[in-house]
C-alpha cells in the first residue's frame, strides 16, 4: 500500500530480459533493507566485535550505520524448474555503494569509518512450494549458493593503524555473519501462503541436500617448511594437516610428521559433506601443527590454501561417476615467507600442490528442466554423514 501506482507500473511494465523491473523493485525495498541490516549490525555484529577485541575496547559500537543509496546490479537470469512445486531463479548480483558507517571503539576517542562496500555473488531465489490457489507461491527462499565476495574500504586509517588487524577481524566477522545467515545451507524465508495452505512446511523453511561429496586428501608436494635449523642448507620440514570446509561443515585430517611432501594414510576416512547446490564451494587450508618449534612455538603455521572449488567443477572431469582425482595448486601468498629458510620451496617460487580424491552420490532426482550437471549413479556401500535439512530464518 505504501508503493505509488507509478512505482508499481514501472515494475510490472519493465523489460524482464534486462531485469530493469528487478532493479526498480530493489530500489523501492532498499530503505527497508538498509534499516534491517543496521539492526543486524547492532544485534549480531557488535557483540562479536566486542568479544574479539582487547578489554579496553569492550564498549565498541556502531555510532552510524548506513549502506548508502547504491542499488545492486544484476546479470543474466537463469530459471530452473526442479519439480512440479519448486521453481528456482538464479542470477549474478553486484553492489558497490558509498557507505556511511562509523565504528566507535569506546575508548581513547578512537573511531574509524567504512566509506565504501563492494559485494558480489550468485543470488538464488527459490519459489516453493507452488500451490494451485492464491498466492500460488507458498514461500520464497533467498540465499547464496557460495560465500559472496566482500570488500570494504576504511576511512580514518590512523585509527586503524592503532589497532593492527582490526580490518581483517571485521572482514572475517562480516563473512561469518553472512555464512551463518544467508549462505547455504542457511536461507532467508519469506512465507506468502498461510500455514493451512502449505502441506509441507519443511519445504518452505528448509533446504534438503541433493547429494553427498566425499573428499579424501591423498598427498601434497613442496609445502613450506616450518621447521628448520641455522646452518643446515636444505634441512627443513613441516608437520602438516588440512582443514576442509564446504558450507557450514568443517573437518580436518590427521597430522603427517616431518615432511614438506606428505602422504596421508591410505586408510584414513575421508570427509563427507552434504551438498545443497552444485555451486557450493570446497575450501581446503593446509596448516602446520603448532606444537614444538623454536622456544616451544612456531613462527609459520599457515602453509597455503586452495582456491575455492565449485562442486560442479570438481565433478566435471569425469563422465562416468566414481572416484575423481584432482590436483590443486595452493595459494601461498599469505605464508610468512620471511620466517622460512632461504632455500624453502615457497621462497624459490616452487608451487605447493595438493592431491585429493572426490566421490559424488546423488540424493535427488534430476529437475524437470535440464540438470545443472550430468546425473551420476549412487555409489554402492558408501556411508553418509548427511544432515536431513537446513534450518532457515523466517522473515516477516
Coordinates of C-alpha atoms in Angstrom, one line a residue:
X1 CA 0.0 0.0 0.0
X2 CA 3.0 2.3 0.5
X3 CA 4.1 1.9 -3.1
X4 CA 2.9 4.6 -5.5
X5 CA 1.0 3.5 -8.6
X6 CA 3.8 4.8 -10.8
X7 CA 6.3 2.7 -9.0
X8 CA 4.1 -0.4 -9.4
X9 CA 3.7 0.3 -13.1
X10 CA 7.4 0.7 -13.6
X11 CA 7.9 -2.8 -12.1
X12 CA 5.0 -4.5 -14.0
X13 CA 5.8 -2.8 -17.3
X14 CA 9.6 -3.3 -17.1
X15 CA 11.8 -5.2 -19.5
X16 CA 12.1 -8.6 -17.9
X17 CA 15.0 -9.6 -20.2
X18 CA 17.1 -6.7 -18.9
X19 CA 15.9 -7.1 -15.3
X20 CA 15.1 -3.4 -15.0
X21 CA 12.0 -4.5 -13.2
X22 CA 14.1 -6.2 -10.5
X23 CA 16.4 -3.2 -10.1
X24 CA 13.3 -1.0 -9.7
X25 CA 11.8 -3.3 -7.1
X26 CA 15.0 -3.4 -5.1
X27 CA 15.3 0.3 -5.3
X28 CA 11.9 0.6 -3.6
X29 CA 12.8 -2.0 -1.0
X30 CA 16.4 -0.7 -0.3
X31 CA 15.4 1.8 2.5
X32 CA 13.8 -1.1 4.5
X33 CA 16.7 -3.4 3.7
X34 CA 19.2 -0.8 4.9
X35 CA 17.4 -0.4 8.2
X36 CA 17.2 -4.2 8.6
X37 CA 21.0 -4.6 8.0
X38 CA 21.6 -1.8 10.5
X39 CA 19.7 -3.7 13.1
X40 CA 21.6 -6.8 12.3
X41 CA 24.9 -5.0 12.8
X42 CA 23.8 -3.7 16.2
X43 CA 22.4 -7.0 17.4
X44 CA 24.8 -9.6 16.0
X45 CA 28.0 -7.9 14.7
X46 CA 28.6 -5.6 17.7
X47 CA 28.7 -8.5 20.4
X48 CA 31.1 -10.5 18.2
X49 CA 33.3 -7.5 17.7
X50 CA 33.4 -6.8 21.5
X51 CA 34.3 -10.4 22.2
X52 CA 37.2 -10.3 19.7
X53 CA 38.7 -7.0 20.9
X54 CA 41.1 -6.5 23.9
X55 CA 39.4 -5.5 27.2
X56 CA 39.9 -1.7 26.7
X57 CA 37.6 -1.8 23.7
X58 CA 34.7 -3.9 25.1
X59 CA 32.4 -0.8 24.7
X60 CA 32.9 -0.7 20.9
X61 CA 29.7 0.1 19.0
X62 CA 28.5 1.4 15.6
X63 CA 27.8 5.1 16.0
X64 CA 26.4 5.3 12.5
X65 CA 25.3 2.7 10.0
X66 CA 24.0 3.3 6.5
X67 CA 24.8 1.4 3.3
X68 CA 24.1 4.5 1.2
X69 CA 21.8 4.7 -1.8
X70 CA 23.6 2.2 -4.2
X71 CA 21.3 -0.4 -5.7
X72 CA 22.5 -3.9 -6.8
X73 CA 23.2 -4.6 -10.4
X74 CA 22.2 -8.0 -11.9
X75 CA 23.4 -10.3 -14.6
X76 CA 21.6 -12.8 -16.8
X77 CA 18.8 -14.7 -15.1
X78 CA 18.5 -18.5 -15.1
X79 CA 15.2 -20.2 -14.3
X80 CA 15.1 -23.9 -13.5
X81 CA 12.0 -26.0 -12.7
X82 CA 13.2 -28.6 -10.2
X83 CA 9.8 -30.2 -9.8
X84 CA 6.0 -29.5 -10.1
X85 CA 6.2 -27.4 -6.9
X86 CA 9.7 -25.9 -7.0
X87 CA 11.0 -23.3 -9.4
X88 CA 14.3 -21.6 -8.8
X89 CA 15.6 -18.3 -10.1
X90 CA 19.4 -17.6 -10.1
X91 CA 21.4 -14.5 -11.1
X92 CA 24.7 -12.9 -10.5
X93 CA 24.5 -9.7 -8.5
X94 CA 27.0 -7.0 -7.6
X95 CA 26.7 -4.0 -5.3
X96 CA 29.0 -1.0 -5.0
X97 CA 27.8 1.6 -2.6
X98 CA 29.2 4.6 -0.7
X99 CA 28.6 3.7 2.9
X100 CA 28.4 5.9 6.0
X101 CA 29.5 3.6 8.8
X102 CA 31.3 4.8 11.9
X103 CA 32.7 2.5 14.4
X104 CA 33.4 4.0 17.9
X105 CA 35.9 1.8 19.7
X106 CA 34.6 3.0 23.1
X107 CA 38.0 4.1 24.5
X108 CA 40.5 6.9 23.8
X109 CA 38.3 8.6 21.3
X110 CA 39.4 6.1 18.6
X111 CA 36.9 5.9 15.7
X112 CA 37.1 4.8 12.1
X113 CA 34.7 4.5 9.3
X114 CA 33.8 2.3 6.3
X115 CA 33.3 4.5 3.3
X116 CA 32.8 2.0 0.5
X117 CA 31.5 -1.6 0.3
X118 CA 31.7 -3.9 -2.7
X119 CA 29.7 -7.1 -2.7
X120 CA 29.1 -9.7 -5.4
X121 CA 27.7 -13.2 -5.5
X122 CA 25.3 -15.7 -7.1
X123 CA 21.9 -14.9 -5.7
X124 CA 19.3 -17.7 -5.6
X125 CA 15.6 -17.3 -5.2
X126 CA 13.6 -20.5 -4.6
X127 CA 9.8 -20.4 -5.1
X128 CA 8.4 -23.3 -3.1
X129 CA 6.0 -24.9 -2.7
X130 CA 3.9 -23.9 -5.7
X131 CA 0.2 -24.1 -5.0
X132 CA -3.0 -24.2 -7.0
X133 CA -4.6 -21.5 -5.0
X134 CA -3.6 -17.8 -4.5
X135 CA -1.0 -16.6 -3.7
X136 CA 0.3 -19.6 -5.9
X137 CA 3.8 -19.4 -4.2
X138 CA 3.8 -20.7 -0.7
X139 CA 7.1 -19.2 0.3
X140 CA 10.2 -17.5 -1.2
X141 CA 13.7 -18.6 -0.1
X142 CA 16.6 -16.3 -0.6
X143 CA 20.2 -17.5 -0.3
X144 CA 23.7 -17.6 -1.9
X145 CA 25.0 -20.9 -3.0
X146 CA 28.5 -20.0 -2.0
X147 CA 30.2 -17.3 0.1
X148 CA 29.8 -13.9 -1.6
X149 CA 32.8 -11.7 -2.2
X150 CA 33.1 -8.7 0.1
X151 CA 35.5 -5.8 0.2
X152 CA 35.4 -2.8 2.5
X153 CA 37.4 0.4 2.2
X154 CA 38.2 2.1 5.5
X155 CA 38.3 5.8 6.4
X156 CA 40.4 7.1 9.4
X157 CA 43.4 4.9 8.6
X158 CA 45.3 6.5 11.5
X159 CA 42.8 4.9 13.9
X160 CA 43.0 1.6 12.1
X161 CA 46.8 1.7 12.4
X162 CA 46.5 1.9 16.2
X163 CA 44.6 -1.4 16.2
X164 CA 46.6 -3.7 13.9
X165 CA 44.4 -6.5 12.5
X166 CA 41.1 -4.8 13.2
X167 CA 40.3 -4.5 9.4
X168 CA 40.9 -8.2 9.0
X169 CA 38.8 -9.2 12.0
X170 CA 35.9 -7.0 10.8
X171 CA 36.1 -8.7 7.3
X172 CA 36.1 -12.1 8.9
X173 CA 33.2 -11.3 11.2
X174 CA 31.0 -10.0 8.5
X175 CA 31.9 -13.0 6.3
X176 CA 31.0 -15.4 9.2
X177 CA 27.7 -13.4 9.7
X178 CA 26.8 -13.9 6.0
X179 CA 27.8 -17.5 6.0
X180 CA 25.7 -18.3 9.1
X181 CA 22.6 -16.4 7.9
X182 CA 22.1 -16.5 4.1
X183 CA 24.7 -18.9 2.6
X184 CA 23.6 -22.5 2.1
X185 CA 22.5 -24.5 3.9
X186 CA 21.2 -21.3 5.6
X187 CA 18.4 -19.5 3.9
X188 CA 16.1 -16.5 4.5
X189 CA 12.4 -17.5 4.1
X190 CA 9.5 -15.2 3.3
X191 CA 6.3 -17.0 3.9
X192 CA 3.5 -15.9 1.5
X193 CA 0.9 -18.6 1.9
X194 CA -1.0 -19.4 5.1
X195 CA 0.0 -22.4 7.1
X196 CA -3.2 -24.2 6.3
X197 CA -2.4 -23.8 2.6
X198 CA 1.2 -25.2 2.8
X199 CA 1.0 -29.0 3.1
X200 CA 4.7 -29.4 3.8
X201 CA 6.2 -26.6 5.9
X202 CA 9.7 -28.2 5.8
X203 CA 9.7 -27.4 2.0
X204 CA 9.0 -23.8 2.8
X205 CA 11.6 -23.3 5.6
X206 CA 14.5 -25.6 4.8
X207 CA 16.8 -27.0 2.2
X208 CA 17.4 -30.7 1.7
X209 CA 20.7 -32.0 0.3
X210 CA 20.9 -33.0 -3.3
X211 CA 23.9 -35.2 -2.8
X212 CA 26.9 -36.1 -0.7
X213 CA 30.5 -35.3 -1.6
X214 CA 33.3 -37.5 -0.1
X215 CA 36.7 -35.8 -0.1
X216 CA 40.0 -37.6 0.8
X217 CA 43.3 -35.8 0.9
X218 CA 46.0 -38.0 -0.6
X219 CA 49.3 -36.2 -0.7
X220 CA 51.0 -32.8 -1.1
X221 CA 54.2 -31.5 -2.7
X222 CA 56.6 -28.6 -2.0
X223 CA 54.9 -27.3 1.2
X224 CA 56.6 -24.5 3.1
X225 CA 59.0 -25.8 5.8
X226 CA 58.0 -24.5 9.2
X227 CA 60.9 -26.5 10.9
X228 CA 64.5 -25.7 10.0
X229 CA 67.8 -25.0 11.7
X230 CA 70.5 -22.4 11.2
X231 CA 73.5 -23.7 9.2
X232 CA 71.6 -26.6 7.5
X233 CA 71.2 -25.6 3.9
X234 CA 68.3 -27.9 2.8
X235 CA 67.0 -29.4 6.1
X236 CA 63.5 -28.1 6.6
X237 CA 60.2 -29.8 7.2
X238 CA 56.6 -29.3 8.4
X239 CA 54.0 -31.3 10.3
X240 CA 51.1 -30.6 8.0
X241 CA 47.4 -31.2 8.3
X242 CA 44.4 -30.0 6.2
X243 CA 41.2 -28.2 7.2
X244 CA 38.3 -28.8 4.8
X245 CA 35.2 -26.7 4.6
X246 CA 32.0 -26.9 2.5
X247 CA 29.1 -24.7 3.5
X248 CA 28.9 -24.7 7.3
X249 CA 30.6 -28.2 7.6
X250 CA 34.3 -28.2 8.6
X251 CA 36.6 -31.1 9.4
X252 CA 40.4 -31.8 9.5
X253 CA 42.8 -34.6 8.5
X254 CA 45.4 -36.2 10.7
X255 CA 48.9 -34.6 11.0
X256 CA 51.8 -36.0 9.0
X257 CA 55.0 -35.5 10.9
X258 CA 58.2 -34.1 9.4
X259 CA 57.6 -33.7 5.7
X260 CA 57.1 -30.9 3.1
X261 CA 55.8 -33.5 0.6
X262 CA 53.5 -35.6 2.9
X263 CA 51.3 -38.6 2.1
X264 CA 48.3 -39.1 4.3
X265 CA 47.4 -42.7 5.4
X266 CA 45.5 -44.6 2.7
X267 CA 43.1 -46.0 5.3
X268 CA 42.2 -42.6 6.7
X269 CA 38.5 -42.0 6.5
X270 CA 37.6 -39.2 4.1
X271 CA 35.3 -36.2 4.9
X272 CA 31.7 -36.5 3.9
X273 CA 29.9 -33.2 3.1
X274 CA 26.1 -32.7 2.4
X275 CA 25.7 -30.7 -0.8
X276 CA 22.7 -28.5 -1.3
X277 CA 23.7 -26.8 -4.6
X278 CA 26.3 -27.6 -7.3
X279 CA 27.8 -24.1 -7.0
X280 CA 28.7 -24.7 -3.3
X281 CA 32.5 -24.4 -2.9
X282 CA 35.0 -26.7 -1.2
X283 CA 37.9 -24.8 0.6
X284 CA 41.0 -26.6 1.9
X285 CA 43.6 -24.9 4.0
X286 CA 46.9 -26.6 4.9
X287 CA 48.4 -25.8 8.3
X288 CA 51.4 -26.8 10.3
X289 CA 50.8 -28.4 13.7
X290 CA 51.8 -25.5 16.1
X291 CA 53.3 -27.7 18.8
X292 CA 57.0 -27.6 19.3
X293 CA 59.4 -25.4 17.3
X294 CA 61.9 -22.8 18.5
X295 CA 61.1 -21.8 22.1
X296 CA 58.1 -24.0 22.1
X297 CA 56.3 -22.1 19.3
X298 CA 56.4 -21.8 15.6
X299 CA 56.5 -18.6 13.5
X300 CA 54.9 -20.3 10.5
X301 CA 51.6 -22.2 10.9
X302 CA 49.8 -21.3 7.7
X303 CA 51.1 -23.3 4.7
X304 CA 48.6 -22.3 2.0
X305 CA 45.0 -22.7 0.8
X306 CA 43.3 -23.9 -2.4
X307 CA 41.2 -21.6 -4.5
X308 CA 37.5 -22.2 -3.6
X309 CA 36.4 -25.0 -5.9
X310 CA 32.7 -25.4 -7.0
X311 CA 31.3 -28.8 -6.6
X312 CA 30.3 -28.9 -10.3
X313 CA 33.9 -28.2 -11.3
X314 CA 35.3 -30.9 -9.1
X315 CA 33.0 -33.4 -10.8
X316 CA 33.3 -32.2 -14.4
X317 CA 36.5 -34.2 -15.1
X318 CA 34.7 -37.5 -15.0
X319 CA 31.9 -38.6 -17.4
X320 CA 31.1 -41.9 -15.7
X321 CA 31.0 -41.0 -12.0
X322 CA 33.0 -42.8 -9.3
X323 CA 36.4 -41.6 -7.9
X324 CA 37.8 -38.5 -9.4
X325 CA 41.4 -37.3 -8.7
X326 CA 42.1 -33.6 -8.5
X327 CA 45.5 -31.9 -8.2
X328 CA 45.2 -28.4 -6.9
X329 CA 47.7 -25.6 -6.6
X330 CA 47.9 -23.8 -3.2
X331 CA 47.8 -20.1 -2.8
X332 CA 50.9 -19.4 -0.6
X333 CA 50.8 -15.6 -0.8
X334 CA 49.8 -15.3 2.9
X335 CA 52.5 -17.6 4.1
X336 CA 55.0 -15.9 6.4
X337 CA 57.9 -16.4 4.0
X338 CA 60.2 -14.1 5.9
X339 CA 60.5 -16.8 8.6
X340 CA 61.2 -19.6 6.1
X341 CA 64.6 -21.0 5.1
X342 CA 66.1 -19.1 2.1
X343 CA 66.0 -22.3 0.1
X344 CA 62.5 -23.2 1.0
X345 CA 60.3 -24.2 -2.0
X346 CA 58.0 -21.2 -1.3
X347 CA 60.9 -18.7 -1.3
X348 CA 62.2 -20.3 -4.5
X349 CA 58.8 -19.9 -6.2
X350 CA 58.1 -23.6 -6.5
X351 CA 54.3 -24.2 -6.5
X352 CA 52.8 -26.0 -3.5
X353 CA 50.3 -28.7 -4.6
X354 CA 47.7 -30.9 -3.1
X355 CA 46.1 -34.1 -4.4
X356 CA 42.6 -35.1 -3.4
X357 CA 40.1 -37.8 -4.4
X358 CA 36.4 -36.9 -4.6
X359 CA 33.3 -39.1 -4.9
X360 CA 29.7 -38.0 -5.6
X361 CA 26.4 -39.6 -4.6
X362 CA 23.0 -38.3 -5.7
X363 CA 20.2 -37.8 -3.2
X364 CA 17.8 -36.0 -5.6
X365 CA 16.2 -36.8 -8.9
X366 CA 17.0 -34.6 -11.9
X367 CA 14.8 -31.5 -12.2
X368 CA 12.2 -31.3 -15.0
X369 CA 14.5 -28.9 -16.8
X370 CA 18.0 -29.8 -17.9
X371 CA 20.1 -30.9 -14.8
X372 CA 22.8 -28.5 -13.7
X373 CA 25.4 -31.2 -14.1
X374 CA 25.2 -34.7 -15.5
X375 CA 23.5 -37.0 -13.1
X376 CA 25.7 -39.7 -11.6
X377 CA 24.9 -43.2 -10.2
X378 CA 24.7 -43.6 -6.4
X379 CA 27.8 -45.2 -5.1
X380 CA 27.2 -48.5 -3.5
X381 CA 28.2 -49.2 0.1
X382 CA 29.0 -45.5 0.7
X383 CA 28.3 -44.4 4.3
X384 CA 26.6 -41.0 4.6
X385 CA 27.1 -38.4 7.3
X386 CA 24.4 -36.1 5.9
X387 CA 22.1 -33.7 7.7
X388 CA 18.4 -34.1 6.9
X389 CA 17.9 -30.5 6.1
X390 CA 19.0 -26.9 6.9
X391 CA 17.0 -24.6 9.1
X392 CA 16.0 -21.2 7.6
X393 CA 15.5 -17.8 9.1
X394 CA 11.8 -16.8 8.8
X395 CA 11.1 -13.2 7.7
X396 CA 8.0 -11.2 8.1

